[in-house]
Amino acid sequence: MEHSSPVAKVVATATSSSWAQAYSAGKLHLVISLHEEGKETIASLGKDTLERLQREFFALDEKNLETLKKAVETVVGELAENVSLSLVLTTIVNTTLYIIIAHSGSVLLRRDGKTTIIATGESNKTTGFSGNVEPEDIILVATEGLLSTVSSDEIEKSLGAGTPHNISESIAPFIHDEPTGKEAALIWNMIGERKVIEENESVPDNDTLDLTNDTEDKEKKILMPKFNLEGIVKRVKFPSLKRLSKKQLIIVCVLFLFVVLGISIFLEKTGKENAHMEEQAQLVLSENKQKYEDAVALMSLNKSLAIEELTEIKSNVESKLPQFPQESNARKTLDSFLQNVNKALGGEVSGGKSRINIFFDARKNTEIPSVKYITAKGGGIAVIGPTKGGLLKPDGSVDTTFNGADSAHGVTADEENVYILDGETVNQITKENGESDTIIQKQAGPISIDTFGGNIYLLSKTDKTIYKYLPDSFSKAAYFTNDTTIQNPSSFAIDSSIYVLANGSIKKYTRGKEDSFNYKGKPLSTTSTIYTDIDYTNLYILDPEKKIVYIIDKSGNPVLEIPLSGLKNPKSIAADEKDKKIYIVSDNTVYSVEM
């Protein structure tokens, strides 16, 4: 018996502080949501948590309540205490459904027209359940966010819609109207033949799954086939059987049973080995499938970069092939995936000059292992990540490093120093020796930083204003000369005037007063960021939601659009007009874009 395929999914759109996902691959089926107030990188944290759950699951040799619960606890234990989590992980082994719930979430079962909650989580705990499922059972795995958004009556009604696809279509409108970003669900039905109930066999209650909570020590039962030894002996003719004594006949029978037992053990072991290989193959696929899809999407935009990614995927998969026997199903699965990779690579090697290239890959760098923000001010490239930051050389190699910032919201620089916005403080890094000093403390809700003429400027979303900090003393002064307020700002940049992105529009201020500025380009998302410098001709705007860079002149006229469809999560932008390059940070990688 197995679940239907494909498994239907319902997932809400992520918000700035909430993220959810429904994942199904191989025998792993899970839903997860994360929430943390003010955490702009919650989606990145969610994807990282999901990837670690995959690794822990597929690395298990044996899957039972104890091993599954331990795997989940290993991953969940690495999350910060202020992260709100809802996680439900399920897998089916033969007819047994294993459920692990961390903190919150539930599993619902619909059997014979009746719906029951068969497992639900407990706050700040990881709980395990197991029980047998039957053909035609419909199973819904949901985060707490989905169960809070969609009423129990609506879920009951939706589960009566028939197929998993119809059920998901029935639930989807409720979470897309006013999503919190924490809604996710998986729905599937079991397929196979129902067991025929014998006359004297008790019928289980259809309202329950007979779930066992947490791990209990139980004897492992090995089911051996029943043999009618007398019938076998009668049907098999042994020429010398009549000559054997009773004692010799018993010995022959015992030896025969040992042979049968050996064959059974061998078949059981082979079955486990095959299942393990299938899971290992799924792990290899989970590590490379999304990369493959991203590379294919990138092909039309940047052929050489896509080829580089596909070549790396091919190398990764081919290095794992020797682990799998040639004729195994696991090997055939990987071979099929490789055929798709080779097909994507075929005929694309002779592409022209690339517009987008990898400039610095923190994923492969031990000195600066992660990067969030970048600046090209001050005559060089400076980057900052949670653990390390540094200056990069023109070829993308690391020049010098300095301490990172856990709550980095931006970075800027002048010829002598790098300035890092870390939460509500600003740290100054001296380029010459890497010394760090906190120069500004506890400012209200700063979201962006820039420098001009020795002054430091902070854009405060909380106070809806811009603050200026004078050199040497770094004492605070108001930038605006009147009661100007900025509604919902997202970013700013300075070239002597200040350009502010707010509510998807651009405002210009000079000497503390608003200046006339007429932006004639396309509408901007409210999360867009802007970059320029004193001697630059243009303004550079990164729209992360549309995945595009807009270049406009300083009169507001469109100059150029550069699509970034091949990049997953473009986060930060910098530009160097002298070298005619734009730098984009996306998923711990800095890309250089030719103008």
Coordinates of C-alpha atoms in Angstrom, one line a residue:
M1 CA 0.0 0.0 0.0
E2 CA 1.2 3.5 -0.8
H3 CA 0.0 7.1 -0.9
S4 CA -1.4 8.6 -4.1
S5 CA 0.9 10.7 -6.3
P6 CA 1.2 13.5 -6.6
V7 CA 0.6 14.8 -3.1
A8 CA -1.5 18.0 -3.1
K9 CA -0.1 21.1 -1.4
V10 CA -1.4 24.3 -0.1
V11 CA 1.1 27.1 0.9
A12 CA 0.5 30.7 1.8
T13 CA 2.7 33.5 0.4
A14 CA 5.5 34.4 2.8
T15 CA 5.5 37.8 4.6
S16 CA 8.4 39.8 5.9
S17 CA 8.3 37.9 9.2
S18 CA 6.6 34.6 8.4
W19 CA 7.4 31.7 6.0
A20 CA 5.8 28.4 5.4
Q21 CA 6.4 25.4 3.1
A22 CA 4.9 22.0 2.3
Y23 CA 7.5 19.5 1.1
S24 CA 7.0 16.0 -0.3
A25 CA 9.8 13.8 -1.8
G26 CA 10.3 10.1 -1.6
K27 CA 8.9 8.9 1.7
L28 CA 9.3 12.3 3.4
H29 CA 6.2 14.5 3.8
L30 CA 6.3 17.6 6.0
V31 CA 4.8 21.0 6.6
I32 CA 6.7 23.8 8.4
S33 CA 6.2 27.4 9.3
L34 CA 8.5 29.9 11.0
H35 CA 7.7 33.3 12.4
E36 CA 9.9 35.9 14.0
E37 CA 9.0 39.6 14.4
G38 CA 11.2 41.9 12.5
K39 CA 13.2 39.1 10.9
E40 CA 13.6 40.0 7.2
T41 CA 15.6 36.9 6.5
I42 CA 13.0 34.5 7.8
A43 CA 12.6 32.9 4.3
S44 CA 16.3 32.1 4.2
L45 CA 16.1 30.6 7.7
G46 CA 13.2 28.5 6.7
K47 CA 14.8 27.1 3.6
D48 CA 18.0 26.3 5.6
T49 CA 15.9 24.5 8.2
L50 CA 14.0 22.5 5.5
E51 CA 17.3 21.5 3.9
R52 CA 18.7 20.3 7.2
L53 CA 15.5 18.3 7.9
Q54 CA 15.9 16.6 4.5
R55 CA 19.5 15.7 5.3
E56 CA 18.7 14.3 8.7
F57 CA 15.8 12.2 7.4
F58 CA 17.5 10.7 4.3
A59 CA 20.6 9.9 6.3
L60 CA 18.6 7.6 8.7
D61 CA 19.3 3.9 8.1
E62 CA 16.2 2.9 10.1
K63 CA 13.1 5.0 10.4
N64 CA 11.1 4.6 13.6
L65 CA 9.7 7.0 16.2
E66 CA 12.9 7.2 18.1
T67 CA 15.2 7.9 15.2
L68 CA 12.7 10.3 13.5
K69 CA 12.1 12.2 16.7
K70 CA 15.8 12.5 17.4
A71 CA 16.4 13.8 13.9
V72 CA 13.7 16.5 14.2
E73 CA 15.0 17.5 17.7
T74 CA 18.5 17.9 16.3
V75 CA 17.3 20.5 13.7
V76 CA 14.7 22.2 15.9
G77 CA 17.3 22.6 18.7
E78 CA 19.4 24.9 16.5
L79 CA 16.6 27.5 16.1
A80 CA 16.6 30.6 18.3
E81 CA 14.1 30.7 21.2
N82 CA 12.2 33.6 19.8
V83 CA 11.4 31.8 16.5
S84 CA 7.8 30.5 16.5
L85 CA 7.7 27.1 14.9
S86 CA 5.1 24.7 13.6
L87 CA 6.5 21.5 12.1
V88 CA 4.8 18.2 11.2
L89 CA 6.9 15.5 9.7
T90 CA 5.4 12.2 8.4
T91 CA 6.5 9.1 6.7
I92 CA 4.9 5.7 5.9
V93 CA 6.8 2.4 6.4
N94 CA 4.7 -0.4 5.0
T95 CA 1.3 0.4 6.5
T96 CA 2.6 2.3 9.5
L97 CA 2.3 6.1 9.6
Y98 CA 4.9 7.8 11.7
I99 CA 4.2 11.4 12.8
I100 CA 6.6 13.8 14.5
I101 CA 5.3 17.2 15.5
A102 CA 7.5 20.0 16.9
H103 CA 5.7 22.7 18.9
S104 CA 2.4 22.8 17.0
G105 CA 0.6 21.4 14.0
S106 CA -1.9 18.6 13.4
V107 CA -2.7 15.5 11.3
L108 CA -6.3 14.8 10.3
L109 CA -7.6 11.5 9.0
R110 CA -10.8 11.0 6.9
R111 CA -12.0 7.4 6.9
D112 CA -15.4 6.1 5.8
G113 CA -16.8 9.7 5.6
K114 CA -15.6 10.7 9.1
T115 CA -12.8 13.2 9.9
T116 CA -10.7 12.9 13.1
I117 CA -7.7 14.8 14.4
I118 CA -5.3 11.9 15.1
A119 CA -2.3 13.8 16.2
T120 CA -1.6 17.4 17.4
G121 CA 1.5 19.1 18.8
E122 CA 2.3 20.5 22.2
S123 CA 3.9 23.9 22.9
N124 CA 7.7 23.8 23.0
K125 CA 7.8 20.0 22.7
T126 CA 8.6 17.4 20.0
T127 CA 6.0 14.6 20.1
G128 CA 5.8 11.3 18.2
F129 CA 2.9 9.2 17.1
S130 CA 2.5 6.0 15.0
G131 CA -0.3 3.8 13.8
N132 CA -1.7 1.8 10.9
V133 CA -3.4 3.4 7.9
E134 CA -5.8 1.7 5.5
P135 CA -6.5 2.0 1.8
E136 CA -8.8 4.9 0.9
D137 CA -7.8 6.9 4.0
I138 CA -7.3 10.6 3.3
I139 CA -4.6 12.3 5.3
L140 CA -4.2 16.0 5.8
V141 CA -1.0 17.3 7.5
A142 CA -1.3 21.0 8.5
T143 CA 0.6 23.7 10.3
E144 CA -1.0 25.5 13.2
G145 CA -1.3 28.6 11.0
L146 CA -3.5 26.8 8.5
L147 CA -5.8 25.4 11.2
S148 CA -6.1 28.9 12.8
T149 CA -7.0 30.5 9.4
V150 CA -9.3 27.9 8.1
S151 CA -12.2 26.8 10.4
S152 CA -12.8 23.2 11.3
D153 CA -16.1 23.3 9.5
E154 CA -14.5 24.4 6.3
I155 CA -11.8 21.8 6.6
E156 CA -14.4 19.1 7.2
K157 CA -16.3 20.3 4.2
S158 CA -13.1 20.5 2.1
L159 CA -12.1 16.9 3.0
G160 CA -15.3 15.7 1.5
A161 CA -14.3 17.2 -1.9
G162 CA -12.9 13.8 -3.0
T163 CA -9.4 13.8 -4.5
P164 CA -6.4 15.5 -2.8
H165 CA -6.3 18.0 -5.7
N166 CA -9.9 19.0 -5.2
I167 CA -9.4 19.2 -1.4
S168 CA -6.4 21.6 -1.9
E169 CA -8.4 23.7 -4.4
S170 CA -11.2 24.0 -1.8
I171 CA -8.8 25.1 1.0
A172 CA -6.7 27.5 -1.0
P173 CA -9.1 30.4 -1.2
F174 CA -9.2 30.7 2.6
I175 CA -5.5 31.2 3.0
H176 CA -5.0 33.4 -0.1
D177 CA -7.6 36.0 1.0
E178 CA -5.7 37.2 4.2
P179 CA -2.6 35.0 4.6
T180 CA -0.4 35.3 7.7
G181 CA 2.4 33.5 5.9
K182 CA 2.2 30.6 8.3
E183 CA -0.3 28.4 6.4
A184 CA 0.8 25.1 4.8
A185 CA -0.8 21.7 4.2
L186 CA -0.2 18.4 2.5
I187 CA -3.1 16.1 1.4
W188 CA -2.9 12.6 0.1
N189 CA -5.0 9.4 0.0
M190 CA -3.8 5.8 0.6
I191 CA -4.3 3.4 -2.3
G192 CA -4.3 -0.4 -2.3
E193 CA -6.8 -3.2 -1.5
R194 CA -8.7 -3.2 1.8
K195 CA -8.0 -6.1 4.0
V196 CA -10.8 -8.7 4.0
I197 CA -12.1 -9.1 7.6
E198 CA -12.4 -12.7 8.7
E199 CA -15.5 -13.9 10.6
N200 CA -13.9 -14.0 14.0
E201 CA -11.6 -11.0 13.5
S202 CA -12.4 -7.8 15.4
V203 CA -13.1 -4.7 13.4
P204 CA -11.2 -1.6 14.5
D205 CA -13.0 1.6 15.3
N206 CA -13.1 3.7 12.1
D207 CA -12.8 6.9 14.1
T208 CA -9.3 6.2 15.4
L209 CA -6.0 5.2 13.9
D210 CA -4.9 3.3 17.0
L211 CA -1.9 5.7 17.3
T212 CA 0.9 5.1 19.8
N213 CA 2.3 8.3 21.4
D214 CA 6.0 8.5 21.5
T215 CA 8.4 5.5 21.4
E216 CA 7.5 2.4 23.3
D217 CA 9.7 -0.8 23.5
K218 CA 8.0 -3.4 21.5
E219 CA 9.1 -6.8 20.2
K220 CA 10.1 -6.7 16.5
K221 CA 8.0 -9.4 14.8
I222 CA 9.5 -11.1 11.7
L223 CA 6.7 -12.6 9.7
M224 CA 7.8 -16.0 8.3
P225 CA 5.8 -17.8 5.6
K226 CA 3.8 -20.9 6.8
F227 CA 4.9 -24.2 5.4
N228 CA 3.1 -27.5 5.3
L229 CA 6.2 -29.7 5.7
E230 CA 4.2 -33.0 5.2
G231 CA 2.7 -31.8 1.9
I232 CA 6.1 -30.6 0.6
V233 CA 7.8 -33.9 1.5
K234 CA 5.0 -35.8 -0.3
R235 CA 5.3 -33.8 -3.4
V236 CA 9.1 -33.9 -3.6
K237 CA 10.6 -37.2 -4.6
F238 CA 13.9 -38.0 -3.0
P239 CA 15.4 -41.2 -4.5
S240 CA 17.1 -42.2 -1.2
L241 CA 14.6 -40.8 1.2
K242 CA 13.2 -44.2 2.1
R243 CA 16.7 -45.4 3.1
L244 CA 17.0 -42.6 5.7
S245 CA 16.4 -43.3 9.3
K246 CA 14.0 -41.2 11.3
K247 CA 16.9 -39.3 12.9
Q248 CA 18.4 -38.6 9.4
L249 CA 15.0 -37.4 8.1
I250 CA 14.7 -35.0 11.0
I251 CA 18.1 -33.6 10.2
V252 CA 17.1 -33.1 6.6
C253 CA 14.0 -31.3 7.6
V254 CA 15.9 -29.1 10.0
L255 CA 18.4 -28.3 7.3
F256 CA 15.6 -27.5 4.9
L257 CA 14.1 -25.1 7.4
F258 CA 17.5 -23.4 7.9
V259 CA 17.6 -22.9 4.1
V260 CA 14.2 -21.3 4.1
L261 CA 15.1 -19.1 7.1
G262 CA 18.3 -18.0 5.3
I263 CA 16.4 -17.1 2.2
S264 CA 13.9 -15.1 4.2
I265 CA 16.6 -13.2 6.0
F266 CA 18.4 -12.6 2.8
L267 CA 15.3 -11.2 1.1
E268 CA 14.5 -9.0 4.1
K269 CA 18.1 -7.7 4.2
T270 CA 18.0 -7.1 0.4
G271 CA 14.7 -5.2 0.8
K272 CA 16.1 -3.0 3.5
E273 CA 19.2 -2.3 1.4
N274 CA 17.1 -1.4 -1.6
A275 CA 14.9 0.9 0.5
H276 CA 18.1 2.6 2.0
M277 CA 19.5 3.1 -1.5
E278 CA 16.2 4.7 -2.7
E279 CA 16.4 7.1 0.2
Q280 CA 20.0 8.0 -0.5
A281 CA 19.1 8.6 -4.1
Q282 CA 16.3 10.9 -3.0
L283 CA 18.8 12.8 -0.8
V284 CA 21.1 13.3 -3.8
L285 CA 18.1 14.5 -5.9
S286 CA 16.9 16.9 -3.1
E287 CA 20.3 18.4 -3.0
N288 CA 20.4 19.1 -6.8
K289 CA 16.9 19.3 -8.2
Q290 CA 16.2 22.9 -7.2
K291 CA 19.7 23.9 -8.4
Y292 CA 18.9 22.3 -11.7
E293 CA 15.6 24.1 -12.1
D294 CA 17.2 27.4 -11.2
A295 CA 20.0 26.8 -13.7
V296 CA 17.5 26.0 -16.5
A297 CA 15.6 29.2 -15.7
L298 CA 18.9 31.1 -15.9
M299 CA 19.9 29.8 -19.3
S300 CA 18.1 32.5 -21.3
L301 CA 19.6 35.2 -19.2
N302 CA 23.1 34.1 -18.6
K303 CA 24.2 31.0 -20.6
S304 CA 27.7 30.7 -19.2
L305 CA 26.6 31.0 -15.6
A306 CA 23.8 28.4 -16.1
I307 CA 26.3 26.1 -17.7
E308 CA 28.6 26.5 -14.8
E309 CA 25.8 25.6 -12.4
L310 CA 24.7 22.6 -14.5
T311 CA 28.3 21.3 -14.8
E312 CA 28.6 21.5 -11.0
I313 CA 25.3 19.6 -10.6
K314 CA 26.5 16.9 -13.1
S315 CA 29.8 16.5 -11.2
N316 CA 28.0 16.2 -7.9
V317 CA 25.6 13.5 -9.1
E318 CA 28.2 11.5 -11.0
S319 CA 30.4 11.4 -7.9
K320 CA 27.6 9.6 -6.1
L321 CA 26.7 7.0 -8.8
P322 CA 29.3 4.4 -7.7
Q323 CA 27.3 4.0 -4.4
F324 CA 24.4 2.5 -6.4
P325 CA 24.4 -0.8 -8.3
Q326 CA 24.0 -0.5 -12.1
E327 CA 20.6 -2.2 -12.3
S328 CA 19.1 -0.8 -9.0
N329 CA 16.0 1.4 -9.1
A330 CA 18.0 4.1 -7.3
R331 CA 20.6 4.1 -10.0
K332 CA 18.0 4.4 -12.7
T333 CA 16.4 7.3 -10.9
L334 CA 19.7 9.2 -10.8
D335 CA 20.6 8.2 -14.4
S336 CA 17.3 9.7 -15.5
F337 CA 18.0 12.9 -13.7
L338 CA 21.5 13.0 -15.2
Q339 CA 20.0 12.7 -18.7
N340 CA 18.0 15.8 -18.1
V341 CA 21.1 17.7 -16.9
N342 CA 23.0 16.5 -19.9
K343 CA 20.2 17.5 -22.2
A344 CA 20.2 21.0 -20.7
L345 CA 23.9 21.2 -21.2
G346 CA 23.8 19.9 -24.8
G347 CA 24.5 22.5 -27.4
E348 CA 24.8 25.4 -24.9
V349 CA 28.5 25.5 -24.4
S350 CA 29.2 27.9 -27.2
G351 CA 27.2 30.8 -25.7
G352 CA 28.3 34.4 -26.1
K353 CA 29.7 36.8 -23.5
S354 CA 27.7 36.6 -20.2
R355 CA 26.1 39.6 -18.7
I356 CA 25.9 38.1 -15.2
N357 CA 28.8 36.3 -13.5
I358 CA 29.6 35.0 -10.0
F359 CA 32.0 37.6 -8.4
F360 CA 32.2 36.1 -4.9
D361 CA 30.7 32.9 -3.7
A362 CA 30.6 32.8 0.1
R363 CA 29.2 29.3 0.1
K364 CA 32.6 28.1 -1.1
N365 CA 34.7 30.6 1.0
T366 CA 36.0 29.9 4.6
E367 CA 37.1 33.4 5.3
I368 CA 33.7 35.0 4.7
P369 CA 31.2 32.1 4.8
S370 CA 28.0 34.2 4.3
V371 CA 27.2 37.7 2.9
K372 CA 24.0 39.9 3.1
Y373 CA 25.0 43.4 2.0
I374 CA 27.5 45.1 -0.2
T375 CA 28.8 48.6 -1.0
A376 CA 31.2 49.9 -3.7
K377 CA 31.7 53.3 -2.0
G378 CA 35.1 54.4 -0.7
G379 CA 37.1 53.0 -3.6
G380 CA 36.6 49.3 -3.0
I381 CA 34.1 46.5 -2.5
A382 CA 33.0 45.8 1.1
V383 CA 30.6 43.0 2.1
I384 CA 29.1 42.1 5.5
G385 CA 27.5 38.8 6.8
P386 CA 26.3 37.5 10.1
T387 CA 29.7 36.1 11.1
K388 CA 32.3 37.9 9.0
G389 CA 32.7 40.8 6.7
G390 CA 35.5 42.0 4.5
L391 CA 37.0 43.9 1.6
L392 CA 37.2 42.2 -1.8
K393 CA 39.7 42.6 -4.5
P394 CA 38.7 43.5 -8.1
D395 CA 38.9 39.8 -9.0
G396 CA 36.5 38.8 -6.2
S397 CA 39.1 37.3 -3.9
V398 CA 39.2 38.3 -0.2
D399 CA 41.6 41.1 0.7
T400 CA 40.9 41.6 4.4
T401 CA 38.3 40.4 6.9
F402 CA 36.6 41.8 10.0
N403 CA 33.9 40.7 12.4
G404 CA 30.3 40.3 11.1
A405 CA 27.0 41.5 12.3
D406 CA 24.2 39.2 13.4
S407 CA 21.5 41.9 12.7
A408 CA 23.1 43.6 9.7
H409 CA 20.7 46.0 7.9
G410 CA 23.3 47.6 5.6
V411 CA 26.9 48.7 4.9
T412 CA 28.5 51.8 3.5
A413 CA 32.1 53.1 3.3
D414 CA 34.4 56.0 2.6
E415 CA 38.1 55.9 1.8
E416 CA 39.2 55.1 5.4
N417 CA 36.4 53.2 7.0
V418 CA 33.6 50.8 6.6
Y419 CA 30.3 51.5 8.5
I420 CA 28.0 48.6 9.4
L421 CA 24.4 49.1 10.5
D422 CA 23.9 46.3 13.1
G423 CA 20.4 46.4 14.5
E424 CA 20.2 49.8 16.3
T425 CA 23.9 50.5 16.4
V426 CA 26.6 51.5 13.9
N427 CA 30.1 50.0 14.0
Q428 CA 33.1 51.6 12.3
I429 CA 35.8 49.3 10.8
T430 CA 39.1 50.9 10.1
K431 CA 40.3 49.6 6.7
E432 CA 44.0 49.9 7.5
N433 CA 44.0 47.6 10.5
G434 CA 40.5 46.1 10.8
E435 CA 39.9 47.7 14.2
S436 CA 36.2 47.9 15.2
D437 CA 34.5 50.6 17.2
T438 CA 30.8 51.3 18.0
I439 CA 30.2 54.9 17.1
I440 CA 26.4 55.1 17.2
Q441 CA 24.1 53.3 19.7
K442 CA 20.4 52.6 20.2
Q443 CA 18.8 54.5 17.4
A444 CA 15.1 54.0 16.7
G445 CA 14.4 51.5 13.9
P446 CA 17.1 52.3 11.4
I447 CA 16.8 50.3 8.2
S448 CA 19.4 51.9 5.9
I449 CA 22.8 53.6 6.2
D450 CA 24.9 55.8 3.9
T451 CA 27.7 58.3 4.2
F452 CA 28.6 61.6 2.6
G453 CA 31.1 64.3 3.4
G454 CA 32.3 62.5 6.6
N455 CA 28.7 62.4 8.0
I456 CA 26.8 59.2 8.7
Y457 CA 23.1 59.1 7.7
L458 CA 20.5 56.7 9.0
L459 CA 17.0 56.2 7.6
S460 CA 14.6 55.5 10.5
K461 CA 11.4 53.6 9.6
T462 CA 10.1 54.0 13.2
D463 CA 10.6 57.8 13.4
K464 CA 9.9 58.2 9.6
T465 CA 12.8 60.5 9.2
I466 CA 16.6 60.8 8.4
Y467 CA 19.2 61.4 11.1
K468 CA 22.6 62.9 10.4
Y469 CA 25.7 62.1 12.6
L470 CA 28.6 64.6 12.5
P471 CA 32.2 63.4 12.1
D472 CA 34.5 62.8 15.1
S473 CA 31.8 63.2 17.8
F474 CA 29.0 61.4 15.8
S475 CA 26.5 63.6 17.6
K476 CA 22.9 63.3 16.2
A477 CA 21.3 66.1 14.3
A478 CA 18.0 66.2 12.4
Y479 CA 18.5 66.3 8.6
F480 CA 15.2 67.9 7.7
T481 CA 14.7 71.6 8.3
N482 CA 11.0 71.3 8.8
D483 CA 8.5 68.6 10.0
T484 CA 8.9 66.4 7.0
T485 CA 8.0 62.7 7.6
I486 CA 8.6 59.7 5.3
Q487 CA 5.8 57.1 5.2
N488 CA 6.9 53.5 4.9
P489 CA 10.5 54.0 3.7
S490 CA 12.6 51.1 2.4
S491 CA 16.0 52.5 1.3
F492 CA 17.9 55.7 0.6
A493 CA 21.1 56.8 -1.2
I494 CA 23.2 60.0 -1.2
D495 CA 25.1 61.9 -3.8
S496 CA 24.9 65.3 -1.9
S497 CA 21.1 65.1 -2.4
I498 CA 19.3 62.2 -0.7
Y499 CA 17.0 59.9 -2.8
V500 CA 14.5 58.0 -0.7
L501 CA 12.4 55.0 -1.7
A502 CA 9.0 55.0 0.1
N503 CA 5.8 53.3 -0.7
G504 CA 7.2 52.3 -4.1
S505 CA 8.0 56.0 -5.1
I506 CA 11.2 58.1 -5.1
K507 CA 11.5 61.3 -3.3
K508 CA 14.5 63.7 -3.5
Y509 CA 15.8 66.0 -0.7
T510 CA 18.5 68.6 -0.8
R511 CA 19.8 70.4 2.2
G512 CA 17.0 69.1 4.3
K513 CA 14.2 70.2 2.0
E514 CA 12.2 68.2 -0.6
D515 CA 13.3 68.8 -4.2
S516 CA 11.3 68.2 -7.3
F517 CA 11.8 64.8 -8.8
N518 CA 9.7 63.1 -11.5
Y519 CA 10.2 59.3 -11.7
K520 CA 9.1 58.2 -15.2
G521 CA 9.9 54.5 -14.8
K522 CA 7.8 51.4 -14.0
P523 CA 6.1 50.9 -10.6
L524 CA 8.4 49.8 -7.8
S525 CA 7.8 47.2 -5.1
T526 CA 7.8 48.5 -1.5
T527 CA 10.8 46.4 -0.7
S528 CA 13.0 48.0 -3.4
T529 CA 16.5 49.4 -2.6
I530 CA 18.4 52.2 -4.2
Y531 CA 22.1 53.0 -4.7
T532 CA 24.2 55.9 -6.1
D533 CA 27.3 58.0 -5.3
I534 CA 28.4 61.6 -5.7
D535 CA 30.0 61.4 -9.1
Y536 CA 27.5 58.9 -10.6
T537 CA 25.3 59.7 -13.5
N538 CA 22.5 57.3 -12.6
L539 CA 20.4 55.8 -9.8
Y540 CA 20.4 52.0 -9.5
I541 CA 17.2 50.4 -8.1
L542 CA 16.9 46.7 -7.1
D543 CA 13.3 45.4 -7.1
P544 CA 13.7 42.0 -5.3
E545 CA 10.0 41.0 -5.8
K546 CA 10.1 41.5 -9.6
K547 CA 13.8 40.4 -9.7
I548 CA 14.9 43.3 -11.9
V549 CA 17.4 46.2 -11.7
Y550 CA 16.1 49.6 -13.0
I551 CA 18.7 52.1 -14.0
I552 CA 17.4 55.7 -14.2
D553 CA 19.2 59.0 -14.6
K554 CA 19.0 61.6 -11.9
S555 CA 16.1 63.4 -13.6
G556 CA 14.0 60.2 -13.3
N557 CA 14.2 59.0 -16.9
P558 CA 14.6 55.2 -17.5
V559 CA 18.0 54.2 -18.9
L560 CA 18.1 50.4 -18.7
E561 CA 16.3 47.4 -17.2
I562 CA 18.3 44.3 -16.3
P563 CA 16.2 41.2 -15.4
L564 CA 17.5 38.9 -12.7
S565 CA 15.1 36.0 -13.2
G566 CA 17.9 33.4 -12.6
L567 CA 18.7 34.7 -9.1
K568 CA 16.6 33.4 -6.2
N569 CA 16.7 36.1 -3.5
P570 CA 18.3 39.3 -4.7
K571 CA 18.9 41.3 -1.5
S572 CA 21.4 44.1 -1.8
I573 CA 22.8 46.2 -4.7
A574 CA 25.9 48.3 -5.3
A575 CA 27.3 49.9 -8.5
D576 CA 30.7 50.9 -9.9
E577 CA 30.2 53.2 -12.9
K578 CA 33.9 53.5 -13.5
D579 CA 34.2 49.7 -14.2
K580 CA 30.6 49.6 -15.5
K581 CA 29.5 46.9 -13.1
I582 CA 26.5 46.3 -10.8
Y583 CA 26.9 44.0 -7.9
I584 CA 23.9 42.0 -6.5
V585 CA 23.9 39.8 -3.4
S586 CA 21.7 36.8 -3.6
D587 CA 21.8 33.6 -1.5
N588 CA 25.3 34.2 -0.1
T589 CA 26.7 34.9 -3.5
V590 CA 27.8 38.3 -5.0
Y591 CA 27.0 38.5 -8.8
S592 CA 28.6 41.1 -11.1
V593 CA 26.3 42.5 -13.8
E594 CA 27.8 44.2 -16.8
M595 CA 26.1 47.5 -17.7

